[in-house]
Tab-separated table of C-alpha atoms in Angstrom:
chain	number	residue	atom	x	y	z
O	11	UNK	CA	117.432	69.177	78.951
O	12	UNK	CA	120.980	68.622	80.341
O	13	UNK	CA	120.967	72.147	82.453
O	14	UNK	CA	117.480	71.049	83.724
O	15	UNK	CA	118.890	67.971	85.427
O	16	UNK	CA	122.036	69.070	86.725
O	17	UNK	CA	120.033	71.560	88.625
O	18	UNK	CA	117.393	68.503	90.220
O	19	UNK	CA	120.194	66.648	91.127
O	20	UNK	CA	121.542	69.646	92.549
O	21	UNK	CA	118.018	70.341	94.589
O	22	UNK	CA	117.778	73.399	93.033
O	23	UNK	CA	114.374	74.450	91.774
O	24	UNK	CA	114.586	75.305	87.973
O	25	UNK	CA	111.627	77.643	87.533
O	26	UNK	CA	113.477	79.663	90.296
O	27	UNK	CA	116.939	79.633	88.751
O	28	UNK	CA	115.457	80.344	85.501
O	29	UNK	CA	113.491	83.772	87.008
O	30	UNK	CA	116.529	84.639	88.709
O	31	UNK	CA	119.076	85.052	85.547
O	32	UNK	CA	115.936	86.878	83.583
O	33	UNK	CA	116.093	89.235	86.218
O	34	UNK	CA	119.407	89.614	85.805
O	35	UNK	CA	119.487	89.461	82.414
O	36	UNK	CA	117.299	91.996	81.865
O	37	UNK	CA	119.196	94.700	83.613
O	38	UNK	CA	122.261	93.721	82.356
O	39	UNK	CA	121.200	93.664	78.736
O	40	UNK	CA	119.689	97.394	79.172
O	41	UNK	CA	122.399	98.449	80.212
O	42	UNK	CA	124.337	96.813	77.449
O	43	UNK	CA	122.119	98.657	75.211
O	44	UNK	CA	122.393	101.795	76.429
O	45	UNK	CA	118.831	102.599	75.002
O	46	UNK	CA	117.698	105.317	77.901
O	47	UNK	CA	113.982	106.513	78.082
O	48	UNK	CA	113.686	110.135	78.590
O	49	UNK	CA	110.493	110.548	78.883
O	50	UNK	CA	107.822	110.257	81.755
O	51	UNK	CA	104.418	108.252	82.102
O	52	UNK	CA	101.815	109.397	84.588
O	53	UNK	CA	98.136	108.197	85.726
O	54	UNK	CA	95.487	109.415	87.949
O	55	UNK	CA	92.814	108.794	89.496
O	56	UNK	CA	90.062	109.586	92.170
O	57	UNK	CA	89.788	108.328	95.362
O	58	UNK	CA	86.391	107.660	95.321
O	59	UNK	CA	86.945	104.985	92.189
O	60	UNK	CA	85.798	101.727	94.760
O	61	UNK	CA	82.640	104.176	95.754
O	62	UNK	CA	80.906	101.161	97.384
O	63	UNK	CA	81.648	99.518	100.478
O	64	UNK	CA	84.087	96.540	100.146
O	65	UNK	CA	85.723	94.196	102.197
O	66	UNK	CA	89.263	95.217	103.351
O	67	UNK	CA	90.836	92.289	101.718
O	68	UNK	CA	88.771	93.040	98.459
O	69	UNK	CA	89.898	96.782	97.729
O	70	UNK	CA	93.378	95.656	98.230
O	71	UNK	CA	92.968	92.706	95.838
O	72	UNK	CA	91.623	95.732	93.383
O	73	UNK	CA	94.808	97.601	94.182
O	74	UNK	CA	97.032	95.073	93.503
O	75	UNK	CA	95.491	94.559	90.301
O	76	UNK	CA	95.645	98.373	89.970
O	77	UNK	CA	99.665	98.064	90.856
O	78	UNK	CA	100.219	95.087	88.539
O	79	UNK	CA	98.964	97.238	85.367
O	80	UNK	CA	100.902	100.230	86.229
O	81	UNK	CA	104.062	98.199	86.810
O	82	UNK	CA	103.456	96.270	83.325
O	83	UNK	CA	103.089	99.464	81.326
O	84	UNK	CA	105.759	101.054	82.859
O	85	UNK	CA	104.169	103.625	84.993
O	86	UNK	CA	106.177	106.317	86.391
O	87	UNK	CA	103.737	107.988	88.487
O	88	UNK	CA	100.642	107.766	90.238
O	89	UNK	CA	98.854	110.581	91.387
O	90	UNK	CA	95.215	109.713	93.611
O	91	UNK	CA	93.692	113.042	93.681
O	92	UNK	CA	90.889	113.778	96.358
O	93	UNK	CA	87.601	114.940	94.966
O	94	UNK	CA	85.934	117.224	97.830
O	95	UNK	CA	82.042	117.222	96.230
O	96	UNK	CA	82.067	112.778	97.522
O	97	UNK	CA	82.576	114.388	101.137
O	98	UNK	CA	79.335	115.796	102.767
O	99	UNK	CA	78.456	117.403	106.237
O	100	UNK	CA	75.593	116.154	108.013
O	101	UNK	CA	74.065	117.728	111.163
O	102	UNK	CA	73.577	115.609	114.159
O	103	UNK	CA	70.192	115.851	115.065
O	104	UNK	CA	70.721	115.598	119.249
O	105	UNK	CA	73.623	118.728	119.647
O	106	UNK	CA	73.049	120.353	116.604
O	107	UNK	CA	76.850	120.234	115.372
O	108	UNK	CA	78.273	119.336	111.911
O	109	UNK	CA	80.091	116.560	111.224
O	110	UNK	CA	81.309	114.807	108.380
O	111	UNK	CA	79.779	110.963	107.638
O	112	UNK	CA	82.607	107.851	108.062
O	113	UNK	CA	83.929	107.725	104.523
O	114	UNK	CA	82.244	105.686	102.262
O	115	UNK	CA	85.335	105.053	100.076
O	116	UNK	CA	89.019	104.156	100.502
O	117	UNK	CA	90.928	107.682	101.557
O	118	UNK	CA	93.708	108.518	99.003
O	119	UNK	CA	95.992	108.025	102.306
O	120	UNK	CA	95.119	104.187	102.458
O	121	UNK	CA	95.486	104.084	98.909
O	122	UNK	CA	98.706	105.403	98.420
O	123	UNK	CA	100.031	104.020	101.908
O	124	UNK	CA	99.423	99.992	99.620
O	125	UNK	CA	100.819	101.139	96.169
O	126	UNK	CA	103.994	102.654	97.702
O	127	UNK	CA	104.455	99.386	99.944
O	128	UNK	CA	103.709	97.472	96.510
O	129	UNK	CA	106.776	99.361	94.255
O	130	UNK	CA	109.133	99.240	97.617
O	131	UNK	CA	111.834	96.255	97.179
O	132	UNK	CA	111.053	93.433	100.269
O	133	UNK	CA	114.218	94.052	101.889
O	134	UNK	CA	113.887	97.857	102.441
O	135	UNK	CA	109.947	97.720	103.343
O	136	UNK	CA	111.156	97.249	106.971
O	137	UNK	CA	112.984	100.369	107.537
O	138	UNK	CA	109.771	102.270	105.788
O	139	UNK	CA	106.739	100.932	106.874
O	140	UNK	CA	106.104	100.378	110.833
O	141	UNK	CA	102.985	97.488	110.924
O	142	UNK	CA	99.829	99.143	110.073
O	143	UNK	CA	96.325	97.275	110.156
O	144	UNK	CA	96.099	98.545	106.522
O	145	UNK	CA	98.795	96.614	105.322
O	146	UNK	CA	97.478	93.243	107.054
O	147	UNK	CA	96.523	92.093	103.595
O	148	UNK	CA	99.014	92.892	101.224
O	149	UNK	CA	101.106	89.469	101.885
O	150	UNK	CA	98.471	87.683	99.828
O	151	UNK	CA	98.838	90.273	96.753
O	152	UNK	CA	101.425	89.223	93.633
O	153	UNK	CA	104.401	90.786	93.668
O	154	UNK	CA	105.758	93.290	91.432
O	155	UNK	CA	108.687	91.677	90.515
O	156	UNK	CA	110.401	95.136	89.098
O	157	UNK	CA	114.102	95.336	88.024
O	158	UNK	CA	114.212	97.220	90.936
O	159	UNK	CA	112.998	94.243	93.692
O	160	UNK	CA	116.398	92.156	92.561
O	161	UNK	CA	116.541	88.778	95.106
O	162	UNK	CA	119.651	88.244	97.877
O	163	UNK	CA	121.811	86.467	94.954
O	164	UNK	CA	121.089	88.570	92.015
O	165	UNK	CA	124.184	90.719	91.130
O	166	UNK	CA	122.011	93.832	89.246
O	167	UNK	CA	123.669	96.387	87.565
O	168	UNK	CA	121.666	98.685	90.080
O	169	UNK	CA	120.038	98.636	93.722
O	170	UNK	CA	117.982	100.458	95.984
O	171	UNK	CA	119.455	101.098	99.116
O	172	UNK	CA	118.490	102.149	102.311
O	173	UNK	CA	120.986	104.448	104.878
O	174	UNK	CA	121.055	102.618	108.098
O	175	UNK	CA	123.489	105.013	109.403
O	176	UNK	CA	125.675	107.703	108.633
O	177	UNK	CA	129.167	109.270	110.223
O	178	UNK	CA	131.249	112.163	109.097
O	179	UNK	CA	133.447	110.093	106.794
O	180	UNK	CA	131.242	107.096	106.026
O	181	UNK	CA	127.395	105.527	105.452
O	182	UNK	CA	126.087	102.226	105.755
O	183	UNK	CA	123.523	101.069	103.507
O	184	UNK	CA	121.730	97.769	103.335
O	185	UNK	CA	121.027	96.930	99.573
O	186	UNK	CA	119.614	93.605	100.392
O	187	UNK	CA	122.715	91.696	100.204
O	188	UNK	CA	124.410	89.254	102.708
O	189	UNK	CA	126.605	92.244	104.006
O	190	UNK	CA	125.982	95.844	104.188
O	191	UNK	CA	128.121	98.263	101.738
O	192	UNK	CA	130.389	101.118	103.463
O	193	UNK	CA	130.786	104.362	101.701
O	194	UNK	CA	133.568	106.506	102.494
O	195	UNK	CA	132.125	110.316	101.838
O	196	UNK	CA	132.881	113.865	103.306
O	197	UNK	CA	129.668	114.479	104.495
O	198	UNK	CA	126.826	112.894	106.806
O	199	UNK	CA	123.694	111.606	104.756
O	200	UNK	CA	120.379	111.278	106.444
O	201	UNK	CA	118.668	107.952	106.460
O	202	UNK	CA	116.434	106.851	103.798
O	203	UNK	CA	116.248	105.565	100.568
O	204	UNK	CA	118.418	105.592	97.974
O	205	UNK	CA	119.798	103.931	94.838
O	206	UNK	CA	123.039	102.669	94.181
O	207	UNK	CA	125.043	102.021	91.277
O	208	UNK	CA	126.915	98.362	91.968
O	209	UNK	CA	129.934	97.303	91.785
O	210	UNK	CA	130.306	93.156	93.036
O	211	UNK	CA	133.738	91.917	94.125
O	212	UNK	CA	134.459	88.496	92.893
O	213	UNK	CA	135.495	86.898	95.943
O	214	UNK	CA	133.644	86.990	99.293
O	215	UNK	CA	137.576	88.382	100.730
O	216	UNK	CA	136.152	92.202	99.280
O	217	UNK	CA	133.238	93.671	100.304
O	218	UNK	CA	130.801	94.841	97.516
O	219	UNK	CA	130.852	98.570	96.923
O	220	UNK	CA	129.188	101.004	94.677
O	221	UNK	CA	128.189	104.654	94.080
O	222	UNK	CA	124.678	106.536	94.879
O	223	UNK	CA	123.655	108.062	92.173
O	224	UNK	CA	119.385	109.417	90.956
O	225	UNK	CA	116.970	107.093	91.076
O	226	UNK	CA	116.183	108.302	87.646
O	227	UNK	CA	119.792	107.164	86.240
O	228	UNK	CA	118.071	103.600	85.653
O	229	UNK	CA	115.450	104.188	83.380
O	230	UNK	CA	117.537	107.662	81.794
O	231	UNK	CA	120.385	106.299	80.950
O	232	UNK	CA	119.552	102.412	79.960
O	233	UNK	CA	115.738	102.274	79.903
O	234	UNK	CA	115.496	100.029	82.871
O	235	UNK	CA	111.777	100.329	84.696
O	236	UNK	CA	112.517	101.563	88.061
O	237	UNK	CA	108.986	101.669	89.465
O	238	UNK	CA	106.680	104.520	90.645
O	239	UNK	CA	106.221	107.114	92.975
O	240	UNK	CA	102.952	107.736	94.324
O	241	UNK	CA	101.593	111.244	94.750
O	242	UNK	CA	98.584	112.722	96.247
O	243	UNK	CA	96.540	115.930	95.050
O	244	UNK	CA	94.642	117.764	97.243
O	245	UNK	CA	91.884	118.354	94.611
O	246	UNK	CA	91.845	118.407	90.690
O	247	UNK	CA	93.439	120.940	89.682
O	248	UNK	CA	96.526	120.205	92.054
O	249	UNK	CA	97.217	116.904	89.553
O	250	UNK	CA	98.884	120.126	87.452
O	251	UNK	CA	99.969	122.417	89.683
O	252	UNK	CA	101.670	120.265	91.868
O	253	UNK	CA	103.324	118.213	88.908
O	254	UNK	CA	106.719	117.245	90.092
O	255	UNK	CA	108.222	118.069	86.855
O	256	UNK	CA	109.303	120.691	85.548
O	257	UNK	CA	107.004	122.726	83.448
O	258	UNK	CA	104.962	120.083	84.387
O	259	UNK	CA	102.785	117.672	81.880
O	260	UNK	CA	103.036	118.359	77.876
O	261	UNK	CA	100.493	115.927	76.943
O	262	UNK	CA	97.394	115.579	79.005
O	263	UNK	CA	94.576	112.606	77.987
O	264	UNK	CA	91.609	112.530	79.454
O	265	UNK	CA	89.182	109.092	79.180
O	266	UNK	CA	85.684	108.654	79.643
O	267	UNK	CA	82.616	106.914	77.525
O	268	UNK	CA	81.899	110.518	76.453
O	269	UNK	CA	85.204	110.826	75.152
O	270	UNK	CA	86.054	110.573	71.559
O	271	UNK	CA	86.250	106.710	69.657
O	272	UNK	CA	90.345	106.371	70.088
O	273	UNK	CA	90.114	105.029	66.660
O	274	UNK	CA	89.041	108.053	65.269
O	275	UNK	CA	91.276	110.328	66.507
O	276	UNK	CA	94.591	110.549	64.187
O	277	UNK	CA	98.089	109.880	65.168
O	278	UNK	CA	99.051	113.885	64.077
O	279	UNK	CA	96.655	114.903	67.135
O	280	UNK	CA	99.448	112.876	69.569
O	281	UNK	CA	102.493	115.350	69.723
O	282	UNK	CA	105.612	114.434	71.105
O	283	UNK	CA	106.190	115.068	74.663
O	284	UNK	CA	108.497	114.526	77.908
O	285	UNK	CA	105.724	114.239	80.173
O	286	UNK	CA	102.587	112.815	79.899
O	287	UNK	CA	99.705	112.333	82.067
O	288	UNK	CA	96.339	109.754	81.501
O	289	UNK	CA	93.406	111.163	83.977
O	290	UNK	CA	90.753	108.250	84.879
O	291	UNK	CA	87.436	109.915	86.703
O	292	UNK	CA	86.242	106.797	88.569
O	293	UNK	CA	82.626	106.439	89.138
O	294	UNK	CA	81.658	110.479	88.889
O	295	UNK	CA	83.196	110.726	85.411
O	296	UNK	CA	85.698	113.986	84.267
O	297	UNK	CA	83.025	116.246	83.469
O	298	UNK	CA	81.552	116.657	86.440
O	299	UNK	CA	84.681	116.127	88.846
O	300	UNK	CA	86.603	118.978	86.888
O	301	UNK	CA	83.460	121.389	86.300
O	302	UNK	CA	85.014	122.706	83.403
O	303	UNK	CA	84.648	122.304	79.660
O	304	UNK	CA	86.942	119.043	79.383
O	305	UNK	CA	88.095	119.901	75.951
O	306	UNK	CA	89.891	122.960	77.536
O	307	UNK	CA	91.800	120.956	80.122
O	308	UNK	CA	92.819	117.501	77.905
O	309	UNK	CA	94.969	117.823	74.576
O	310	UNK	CA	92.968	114.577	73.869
O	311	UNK	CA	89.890	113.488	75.669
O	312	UNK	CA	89.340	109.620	74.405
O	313	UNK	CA	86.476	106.676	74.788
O	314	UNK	CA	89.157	103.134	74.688
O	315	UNK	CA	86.060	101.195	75.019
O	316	UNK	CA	83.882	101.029	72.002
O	317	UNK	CA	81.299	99.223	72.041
O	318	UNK	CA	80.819	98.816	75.500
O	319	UNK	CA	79.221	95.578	77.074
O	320	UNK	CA	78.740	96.391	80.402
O	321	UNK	CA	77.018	99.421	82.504
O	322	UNK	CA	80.250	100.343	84.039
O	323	UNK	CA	83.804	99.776	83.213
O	324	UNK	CA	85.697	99.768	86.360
O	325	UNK	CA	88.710	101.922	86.864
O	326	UNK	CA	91.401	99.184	87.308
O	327	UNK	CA	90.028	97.751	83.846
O	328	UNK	CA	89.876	100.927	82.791
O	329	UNK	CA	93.284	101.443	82.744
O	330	UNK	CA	93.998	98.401	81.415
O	331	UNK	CA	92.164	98.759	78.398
O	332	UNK	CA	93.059	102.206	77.925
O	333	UNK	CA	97.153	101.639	78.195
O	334	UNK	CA	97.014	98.953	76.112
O	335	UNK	CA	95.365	100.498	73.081
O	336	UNK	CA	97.303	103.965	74.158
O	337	UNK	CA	100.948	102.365	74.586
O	338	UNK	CA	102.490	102.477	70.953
O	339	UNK	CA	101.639	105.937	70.927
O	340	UNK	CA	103.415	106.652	74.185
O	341	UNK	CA	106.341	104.551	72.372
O	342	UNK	CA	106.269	106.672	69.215
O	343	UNK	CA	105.856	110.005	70.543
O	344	UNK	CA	107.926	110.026	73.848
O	345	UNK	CA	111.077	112.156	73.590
O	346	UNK	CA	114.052	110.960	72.373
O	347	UNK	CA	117.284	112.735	71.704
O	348	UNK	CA	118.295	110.883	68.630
């Protein structure tokens, strides 16, 4: 069409011209809407879920893919949760002492350390992560693309920010613009992250300037994805009692091949909730990484796979499979105000 060739002529590349004003668009029309989300999504999972050794480059290829899914359905939180029964003590036969075996899976610090480098926007990843040999590989991993992870020229209704410095009467943030915004305030703000409400001048005369406000004002107020947070629990039953929310989960689903056929389960068994939380067990299964009776600890405890065609599902399919069939009830039953 006519736009198309103006913008060859004009050596601009179409297909990235055409992904910038979706981004844009897509924030912009949110918050034209005004159609907030008020509810939460969490998933978690085991460390042990790669059990057997991979290549470096591999488990953070399975990552990635692990990212990609929780970005596309919206994820809010991830929680990796050690399980202490994988991690033996073996006695070395020359001295006699106890020691524990290398690890023959990827530690929940490794784990987390990728996914949180994965939801961070490019432009901020520099004042968070120093170079770490675990992160070697993650340049050859998709990106995220979030409304959050907005490129130089895309003028977003909202930003993440990082402090660069702060004085007595004003910060300095770098949103990942051309120039750096200056906030007057009365007090000093420690460095880190933040997110910023923007307001764009419409000359390059005035600076662009803006407000902080909660990271959760995004998806709250307009409904705009603002990625996740990554969390980890110290054992199973910390995935509750550490829930960063308050009164923690309302809905809790649990999913294994033992579970119940999600098809049979009725929609009046899904109640409405704020928080919600979908528990994966990796390769050791629920049952016997809990130790309990499941039924006690999951308001639903659900099979997504049924008929299954191979041995093992694998958890980054796993949650695939599962959010997909599991999403219009999240849709239906998250809580709403109106």
């Amino acid at each position: 069409n006519a736009e198309y060739g103006e913008m060859k002529r004009n050596n601009q590349n179409p297909k990235q011209n055409f992904a910038k004003k979706l981004k844009t668009s897509l924030q912009q029309q949110n918050v034209k809407n005004g159609k907030g989300r008020l509810w939460t999504l969490s998933i978690a999972f085991p460390e042990n879920f790669m059990s057997i050794n991979k290549a470096k480059l591999q488990t953070t290829s399975l990552l990635g893919q692990l990212a990609r899914t929780a970005a596309l359905f919206c994820v809010d939180e991830i929680v990796v949760f050690k399980d202490p029964r994988t991690t033996t003590t073996e006695k070395d036969q020359k001295n006699g002492k106890q020691h524990k075996p290398p690890t023959p899976f990827f530690p929940a610090e490794k784990i987390s350390l990728i996914l949180s480098y994965l939801s961070c926007p490019q432009y901020i990843r520099k004042h968070l992560f120093p170079i770490d040999e675990d992160l070697k590989s993650v340049g050859t991993l998709p990106p995220l693309e979030l409304p959050s992870h907005p490129r130089l020229q895309d003028h977003t209704p909202y930003r993440e920010g990082f402090i660069l410095r702060s004085k007595k009467d004003q910060i300095i943030i770098d949103v990942g613009l051309e120039q750096t915004i200056k906030l007057t305030c009365n007090t000093s703000k420690p460095k880190g992250r933040i997110t910023m409400k923007m307001q764009y001048s419409k000359d390059y005369s005035t600076p662009h300037t803006g407000e902080i406000c909660s990271s959760s004002e995004p998806t709250e107020k307009h409904g705009i994805y603002w990625g996740y947070q990554v969390r980890i629990a110290a054992d199973f039953e910390k995935i509750f009692s550490e829930s960063p929310y308050e009164g923690g989960y309302d809905f809790k689903i649990g999913t294994s091949e033992l579970g119940r056929n999600v098809d049979e389960i009725s929609d009046s068994e899904f109640k409405t909730f704020k928080h919600l939380i979908v528990i994966f067990g990796g390769t050791r299964g629920l049952e016997s990484i809990s130790g309990k009776d499941v039924n006690s600890i999951f308001d639903v405890y659900v099979n997504t796979c049924v008929p299954q065609g191979t041995l093992l599902i694998h958890t980054p399919e796993a949650m695939l499979i599962s959010l997909s069939i599991l999403r219009p009830i999240f849709e239906n039953k998250g809580f709403s105000e109106n």
